[in-house]
Coordinates of C-alpha atoms and ligand atoms in Angstrom, one line a residue:
M1 CA -5.0 -8.0 22.6
V2 CA -5.4 -10.5 19.8
D3 CA -3.8 -13.9 19.9
I4 CA -1.6 -13.6 16.9
Q5 CA -0.2 -17.1 17.2
K6 CA -3.7 -18.5 16.8
L7 CA -4.2 -16.6 13.6
I8 CA -1.1 -17.9 11.8
R9 CA -1.6 -20.7 9.3
P10 CA -0.6 -24.0 11.1
N11 CA 1.9 -24.9 8.4
V12 CA 3.5 -21.5 8.6
R13 CA 3.6 -21.6 12.4
N14 CA 5.4 -25.0 12.1
L15 CA 7.7 -23.9 9.2
K16 CA 11.4 -24.1 9.4
P17 CA 12.3 -21.1 7.3
Y18 CA 15.1 -21.2 4.7
S19 CA 18.3 -20.0 6.3
S20 CA 20.7 -18.2 3.9
A21 CA 24.4 -18.0 4.3
R22 CA 24.0 -14.3 5.3
D23 CA 21.5 -15.2 8.0
E24 CA 23.8 -17.8 9.6
F25 CA 27.0 -15.8 9.9
K26 CA 26.5 -12.7 12.0
G27 CA 30.1 -11.5 12.8
S28 CA 32.5 -9.4 10.7
A29 CA 34.8 -11.1 8.2
S30 CA 37.1 -10.4 5.3
V31 CA 36.9 -13.6 3.4
W32 CA 33.5 -14.6 2.3
L33 CA 33.4 -18.2 1.0
D34 CA 30.0 -19.1 2.2
A35 CA 27.5 -18.1 -0.5
N36 CA 28.9 -19.3 -3.8
E37 CA 29.2 -15.7 -5.0
N38 CA 31.7 -14.5 -7.6
P39 CA 34.6 -13.0 -5.6
N40 CA 35.4 -10.2 -8.1
N41 CA 34.1 -7.0 -6.6
T42 CA 31.6 -5.2 -8.8
G43 CA 29.8 -3.6 -5.9
L44 CA 26.9 -6.0 -6.6
N45 CA 28.6 -9.4 -6.5
R46 CA 27.4 -10.1 -2.9
Y47 CA 23.9 -11.0 -1.8
P48 CA 22.1 -8.2 -0.1
D49 CA 21.2 -8.1 3.6
P50 CA 18.2 -10.4 3.8
L51 CA 16.6 -8.3 6.5
Q52 CA 17.7 -4.8 5.2
W53 CA 18.8 -3.6 8.7
K54 CA 20.5 -0.3 7.6
L55 CA 17.5 0.7 5.7
K56 CA 15.2 -0.3 8.5
A57 CA 17.3 1.8 11.0
R58 CA 16.6 4.9 8.9
I59 CA 13.0 4.1 8.4
S60 CA 12.7 3.5 12.2
E61 CA 14.0 7.0 12.8
L62 CA 11.7 8.6 10.3
K63 CA 8.6 6.8 11.3
N64 CA 9.3 6.4 15.0
V65 CA 8.7 2.6 14.9
P66 CA 11.1 0.0 16.3
K67 CA 13.2 -1.8 13.7
G68 CA 11.6 -5.1 14.7
S69 CA 8.2 -3.8 13.8
I70 CA 9.2 -3.1 10.2
F71 CA 8.9 -5.5 7.2
L72 CA 10.3 -4.4 3.8
G73 CA 9.2 -5.9 0.6
N74 CA 9.2 -5.8 -3.2
G75 CA 6.5 -3.1 -3.2
S76 CA 3.7 -3.1 -0.8
D77 CA 2.1 -5.6 -3.1
E78 CA 4.5 -8.2 -1.8
A79 CA 3.3 -7.5 1.8
I80 CA -0.3 -7.9 0.7
D81 CA 0.4 -11.3 -0.8
L82 CA 2.4 -12.4 2.2
L83 CA -0.4 -11.5 4.6
F84 CA -2.7 -13.9 2.7
R85 CA 0.0 -16.6 2.7
G86 CA 0.8 -16.2 6.4
F87 CA -2.7 -15.9 7.8
C88 CA -5.3 -17.4 5.5
E89 CA -5.7 -21.1 4.9
P90 CA -6.6 -21.5 1.2
G91 CA -10.1 -22.8 0.6
R92 CA -11.1 -22.1 4.2
D93 CA -10.3 -18.6 5.5
K94 CA -11.7 -15.3 4.3
A95 CA -10.7 -11.7 4.0
L96 CA -12.8 -8.5 3.8
I97 CA -12.6 -5.4 1.6
C98 CA -14.8 -2.3 1.2
S99 CA -15.3 -1.6 -2.4
P100 CA -14.5 0.4 -4.5
T101 CA -10.9 -0.1 -3.4
Y102 CA -7.4 -1.1 -4.6
G103 CA -7.7 -4.1 -6.9
M104 CA -4.7 -6.1 -5.7
Y105 CA -6.5 -7.2 -2.5
Q106 CA -9.0 -9.2 -4.6
V107 CA -6.3 -10.5 -7.0
S108 CA -4.0 -11.7 -4.1
A109 CA -7.0 -13.4 -2.5
D110 CA -7.9 -15.1 -5.7
I111 CA -4.3 -16.3 -6.2
N112 CA -4.3 -17.7 -2.7
N113 CA -7.7 -19.2 -3.1
V114 CA -9.1 -17.1 -0.2
E115 CA -12.7 -16.1 -0.3
M116 CA -13.3 -12.3 -0.3
V117 CA -16.2 -10.7 1.5
D118 CA -17.1 -7.3 0.2
V119 CA -18.8 -4.7 2.4
P120 CA -19.1 -1.7 0.0
L121 CA -18.4 1.8 1.3
N122 CA -21.4 4.0 2.1
T123 CA -22.4 6.6 -0.4
D124 CA -20.1 9.1 1.4
W125 CA -17.2 6.6 0.7
Q126 CA -16.9 5.9 4.5
L127 CA -16.9 2.5 6.2
N128 CA -20.2 0.6 6.7
L129 CA -19.3 -0.3 10.3
E130 CA -22.4 -2.4 11.0
G131 CA -22.0 -4.3 7.7
I132 CA -18.4 -5.1 8.7
R133 CA -19.2 -6.0 12.2
S134 CA -21.9 -8.4 11.0
H135 CA -19.0 -10.7 9.8
F136 CA -17.1 -10.7 13.1
S137 CA -18.8 -13.8 14.2
D138 CA -17.3 -15.7 11.2
A139 CA -14.2 -17.4 12.8
N140 CA -12.7 -17.9 9.3
L141 CA -12.5 -14.1 8.7
K142 CA -8.8 -13.4 9.2
L143 CA -8.0 -10.1 7.4
I144 CA -9.8 -6.8 6.9
F145 CA -8.2 -4.4 4.3
I146 CA -8.9 -0.7 4.8
C147 CA -7.3 1.6 2.3
S148 CA -6.9 5.2 3.7
P149 CA -6.6 7.4 1.7
N150 CA -8.6 5.0 -0.4
N151 CA -7.8 4.2 -4.1
P152 CA -9.8 5.2 -6.2
T153 CA -12.1 7.4 -4.1
G154 CA -9.3 9.5 -2.6
N155 CA -10.7 10.0 0.9
C156 CA -9.4 9.0 4.3
M157 CA -11.5 6.7 6.5
K158 CA -12.6 8.2 9.8
R159 CA -9.9 7.5 12.4
G160 CA -12.4 6.5 15.2
D161 CA -14.1 4.0 12.9
V162 CA -10.9 2.2 12.0
L163 CA -9.7 2.1 15.6
H164 CA -13.0 0.7 16.8
L165 CA -12.8 -2.1 14.3
A166 CA -9.2 -2.8 15.3
S167 CA -10.3 -3.1 19.0
E168 CA -13.2 -5.3 18.2
F169 CA -11.9 -7.6 15.5
K170 CA -10.0 -10.8 16.4
G171 CA -8.1 -11.0 13.1
L172 CA -5.7 -8.5 11.5
V173 CA -6.8 -5.0 10.3
V174 CA -4.6 -4.0 7.4
I175 CA -4.5 -0.2 6.8
D176 CA -3.1 0.6 3.4
E177 CA -1.5 4.1 3.6
A178 CA 0.1 4.2 0.2
Y179 CA -1.1 7.8 -0.2
I180 CA -0.8 9.0 3.4
D181 CA 1.9 11.6 2.6
F182 CA -0.7 13.6 0.6
A183 CA -3.3 13.5 3.4
E184 CA -4.1 15.8 6.2
Q185 CA -5.0 13.0 8.5
E186 CA -2.2 11.5 10.5
S187 CA -0.9 8.0 9.9
F188 CA -2.2 5.1 11.9
V189 CA 1.4 4.1 12.7
N190 CA 1.0 5.5 16.2
G191 CA -2.0 3.2 16.8
L192 CA 0.4 0.2 16.7
E193 CA 1.3 0.5 20.4
N194 CA -2.3 -0.2 21.5
H195 CA -3.3 -2.7 18.8
N196 CA -1.2 -5.8 18.1
N197 CA -3.5 -6.7 15.2
L198 CA -2.9 -3.5 13.2
V199 CA -0.8 -3.7 10.0
I200 CA 0.1 -0.5 8.3
L201 CA 1.3 -0.5 4.7
Q202 CA 3.3 2.3 3.2
T203 CA 5.4 2.6 0.1
L204 CA 8.1 4.6 -1.6
S205 CA 6.1 4.4 -4.9
K206 CA 4.0 7.5 -4.5
A207 CA 5.1 10.7 -2.6
W208 CA 8.7 9.4 -2.4
G209 CA 8.9 9.2 -6.2
L210 CA 10.5 5.8 -6.4
A211 CA 7.9 3.5 -7.9
G212 CA 10.7 2.0 -10.1
I213 CA 12.7 0.6 -7.3
R214 CA 9.8 -1.4 -5.7
L215 CA 10.1 -0.8 -2.0
G216 CA 7.1 -1.3 0.3
M217 CA 6.9 -1.2 4.0
A218 CA 4.7 -2.9 6.6
F219 CA 4.5 -1.8 10.2
A220 CA 3.1 -4.1 12.8
S221 CA 3.6 -6.0 16.1
T222 CA 6.8 -8.1 16.1
E223 CA 4.7 -11.2 16.1
V224 CA 3.1 -10.3 12.7
I225 CA 6.4 -9.0 11.3
D226 CA 8.1 -12.3 12.2
V227 CA 5.5 -14.2 10.2
L228 CA 6.2 -12.1 7.1
N229 CA 9.9 -12.5 7.5
R230 CA 9.6 -16.3 7.8
I231 CA 7.8 -16.7 4.6
K232 CA 9.3 -14.1 2.3
P233 CA 11.9 -15.0 -0.4
P234 CA 15.3 -14.8 1.3
Y235 CA 16.6 -11.7 -0.6
N236 CA 13.3 -10.1 -1.5
V237 CA 14.7 -6.5 -1.6
N238 CA 17.7 -6.3 -3.9
Q239 CA 20.9 -4.3 -3.3
L240 CA 20.2 -1.5 -5.8
T241 CA 16.8 -0.9 -4.2
Q242 CA 18.2 -0.9 -0.7
E243 CA 20.8 1.7 -1.7
A244 CA 18.5 3.9 -3.7
A245 CA 15.9 3.9 -0.9
L246 CA 18.5 4.7 1.8
K247 CA 19.9 7.6 -0.4
K248 CA 16.5 9.1 -0.8
L249 CA 15.6 8.7 2.9
N250 CA 18.9 10.2 4.0
N251 CA 18.3 13.3 1.9
L252 CA 14.9 14.7 2.5
D253 CA 15.6 17.9 0.5
G254 CA 13.0 18.3 -2.1
F255 CA 10.6 15.7 -0.7
Q256 CA 8.2 18.1 1.0
S257 CA 8.4 20.7 -1.8
E258 CA 7.5 18.0 -4.3
V259 CA 4.6 16.9 -2.2
D260 CA 3.5 20.6 -1.7
T261 CA 3.6 21.2 -5.5
I262 CA 1.5 18.1 -6.1
L263 CA -1.0 19.2 -3.5
S264 CA -1.2 22.7 -5.0
E265 CA -1.6 21.2 -8.5
R266 CA -4.3 18.9 -7.1
K267 CA -6.2 21.9 -5.9
T268 CA -5.9 23.8 -9.2
L269 CA -6.8 20.7 -11.2
G270 CA -9.8 20.0 -9.1
I271 CA -11.1 23.6 -9.5
E272 CA -10.6 23.5 -13.3
L273 CA -12.2 20.1 -13.7
G274 CA -15.2 21.3 -11.6
Q275 CA -15.8 24.1 -14.1
L276 CA -16.2 21.7 -17.1
K277 CA -19.6 21.1 -18.5
N278 CA -18.9 17.4 -19.0
V279 CA -17.9 16.9 -15.4
S280 CA -20.6 16.2 -12.8
T281 CA -18.6 15.7 -9.6
V282 CA -14.9 16.1 -8.5
Y283 CA -14.6 14.1 -5.3
P284 CA -12.5 15.6 -2.5
S285 CA -9.0 13.9 -2.4
D286 CA -6.4 13.2 0.2
A287 CA -4.2 11.5 -2.4
N288 CA -2.3 12.4 -5.6
F289 CA -5.3 11.7 -7.8
L290 CA -8.8 12.9 -8.3
L291 CA -11.9 10.7 -8.8
V292 CA -14.0 12.5 -11.3
K293 CA -17.6 11.7 -12.4
F294 CA -18.2 12.6 -16.0
T295 CA -21.4 12.8 -18.0
Q296 CA -19.9 10.5 -20.6
P297 CA -16.8 8.8 -19.2
K298 CA -16.2 6.4 -22.1
V299 CA -16.3 9.2 -24.7
V300 CA -13.9 11.3 -22.6
Y301 CA -11.6 8.3 -22.0
Q302 CA -11.4 7.4 -25.6
A303 CA -10.8 11.0 -26.7
L304 CA -8.0 11.5 -24.2
T305 CA -6.3 8.3 -25.3
E306 CA -6.4 9.5 -28.9
Q307 CA -4.4 12.6 -27.7
G308 CA -1.9 10.3 -25.9
I309 CA -3.3 11.1 -22.5
V310 CA -4.0 8.0 -20.3
V311 CA -6.2 8.2 -17.3
R312 CA -7.8 5.3 -15.4
D313 CA -11.3 4.2 -16.3
R314 CA -12.9 3.3 -13.0
S315 CA -16.5 3.4 -14.3
K316 CA -17.0 -0.3 -13.6
V317 CA -16.4 0.2 -9.8
A318 CA -17.4 3.8 -9.4
E319 CA -20.3 4.9 -11.6
R320 CA -19.2 7.1 -14.6
C321 CA -15.9 7.9 -12.9
L322 CA -12.4 8.3 -14.2
R323 CA -9.4 8.5 -11.9
I324 CA -6.9 11.1 -12.8
T325 CA -3.4 11.3 -11.4
V326 CA -2.1 14.8 -10.6
G327 CA 0.7 15.3 -13.1
T328 CA 3.1 18.2 -13.6
K329 CA 1.7 21.7 -14.2
A330 CA 2.2 21.3 -18.0
E331 CA 0.6 17.8 -18.1
N332 CA -2.4 19.0 -16.1
S333 CA -2.9 22.0 -18.4
Q334 CA -2.7 19.7 -21.4
L335 CA -5.4 17.5 -19.9
I336 CA -7.7 20.5 -19.2
N337 CA -7.2 21.9 -22.7
E338 CA -8.2 18.6 -24.3
L339 CA -11.2 18.3 -22.0
K340 CA -12.3 21.8 -22.9
K341 CA -12.1 21.0 -26.6
L342 CA -14.5 18.1 -25.9
Q343 CA -17.2 20.4 -24.6
E344 CA -17.1 22.6 -27.7
Ligands
LIG1 N1 -1.7 0.2 -2.2 C1 -2.5 1.1 -2.9 C2 -3.7 1.6 -2.3 C3 -2.1 1.4 -4.2 O1 -2.8 2.2 -4.9 C4 -0.9 0.8 -4.8 C5 -0.4 1.1 -6.1 N2 -1.2 1.6 -7.0 C6 -0.2 -0.1 -4.0 C7 -0.6 -0.4 -2.7 C8 1.0 -0.8 -4.5 O2 2.1 -0.1 -4.1 P1 3.6 -0.7 -4.4 O3 4.1 0.1 -5.6 O4 4.3 -0.3 -3.1 O5 3.5 -2.1 -4.6

């Protein structure tokens, strides 16, 4: 077990958090004169529940995690930022990533003036365990970010590797599972019972089809969740988002069939891309995108843009690679047609 209290930034540990009107009064009432709201009912004139309990109750059922182990934020990007703010002393503490990976970890570290240590993935895109372990003696290393399935490589990290690191590391191991609903590997959420230093990030932005509402989830021990709740803005998840999320999570019709369609399109797209002469590798994917190595990525990127098709140029972080999101059947066909024209 990791001593979480010791990991918390001293100023955060000693913080007296803001207490909103809605935090202070817990009973039921009919006259609300405590929060300087406009009394005329529009359905949105009241502040939302600061801790989103109704939504958490539903997420708790779906994910089989106690409500107190759930943090909800304005996208998982908010949880990433709060982890830095809660656990890393600016100018002193460090975090670790395994590149190539999701770019916001580095940006959040930079914003918070936290040094980032990079232990690049091995050539098979798996974790370099020895490389990571070699930093464990650094008492200032507080966070390790592991993205699984990883953006942009698309693969899951080996379960045993991640759990070994969580057992050995005395800081927090953050596993970003933004793409887990597209993966065969099971979520690490069930690892929470044995590891109080695991933080699992998930989101409604990908498989759930709700990127526009901005709802991210963090699952962790109550000690870690309490830190995030203490430092978050009081009403970080707005009323419209809470309602839209609850509606979606209460009606699972269509969820699995959408995921299944994306998975079957991913397979078709992968096969078709693999047959193109200008493609050298299509990496296996457990996510809703494919990392594809081209002979001339810049030329392809430019030509697609001219046809109004935007993919992500990842050639700076993964040699000669573009990252292509799996679209609808029609969008994927359009992409393949344009790519075929380029080889003529
Ligand atoms: N994690 C990963 C790995 C991502 O790729 C993204 C978005 N591209 C996010 C987190 C951010 O998700 P959200 O929309 O919940 O902020």
